[in-house]
Coordinates of C-alpha atoms in Angstrom, one line a residue:
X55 CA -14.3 38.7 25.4
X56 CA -14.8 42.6 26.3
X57 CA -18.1 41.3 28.2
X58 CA -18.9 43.0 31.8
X59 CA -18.5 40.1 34.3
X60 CA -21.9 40.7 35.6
X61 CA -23.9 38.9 32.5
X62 CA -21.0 35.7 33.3
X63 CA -21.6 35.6 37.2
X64 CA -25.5 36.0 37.1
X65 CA -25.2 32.8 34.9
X66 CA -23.2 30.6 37.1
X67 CA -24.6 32.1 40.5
X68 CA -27.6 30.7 42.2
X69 CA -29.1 32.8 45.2
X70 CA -27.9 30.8 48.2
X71 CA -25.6 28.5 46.4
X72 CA -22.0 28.0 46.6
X73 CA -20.6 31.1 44.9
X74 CA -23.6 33.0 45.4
X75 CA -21.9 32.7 49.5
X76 CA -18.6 33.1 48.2
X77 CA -19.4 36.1 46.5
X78 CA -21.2 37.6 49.0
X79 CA -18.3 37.5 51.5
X80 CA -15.9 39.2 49.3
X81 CA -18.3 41.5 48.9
X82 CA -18.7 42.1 52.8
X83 CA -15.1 41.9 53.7
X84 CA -14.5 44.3 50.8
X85 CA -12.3 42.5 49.1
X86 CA -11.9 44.6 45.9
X87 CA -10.5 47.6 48.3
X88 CA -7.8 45.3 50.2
X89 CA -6.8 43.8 46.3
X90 CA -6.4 47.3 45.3
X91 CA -4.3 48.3 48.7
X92 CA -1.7 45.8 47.9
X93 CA -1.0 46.4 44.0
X94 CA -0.9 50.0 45.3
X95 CA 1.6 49.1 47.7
X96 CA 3.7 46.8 45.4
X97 CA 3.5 49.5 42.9
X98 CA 4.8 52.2 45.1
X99 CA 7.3 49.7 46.5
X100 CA 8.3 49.2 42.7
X101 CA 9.0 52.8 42.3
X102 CA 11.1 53.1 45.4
X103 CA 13.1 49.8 44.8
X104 CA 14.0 52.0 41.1
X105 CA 15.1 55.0 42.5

């Protein structure tokens, strides 16, 4: 839709709820850093399995 996903998770998240916990966590255990570790790492492993 081109939207930001903030507008979409601020709808479906209540403060406490069930997502609202899950959300939280990610956000804790930094999960948008290790996500972006491991496509780094695939990607480099790409470019070595094409040399």
């Amino acid at each position: 839709t081109g939207a930001s996903a903030a507008p979409l998770r601020a709808k479906v998240t209540s403060k406490g709820g069930t997502t609202f916990a899950a959300l939280d966590s990610f956000r804790k255990d930094e999960l948008e850093k290790i996500v972006f570790n491991a496509m780094k790492a695939a990607a480099d492993r790409s470019r070595e399995l094409g040399k």
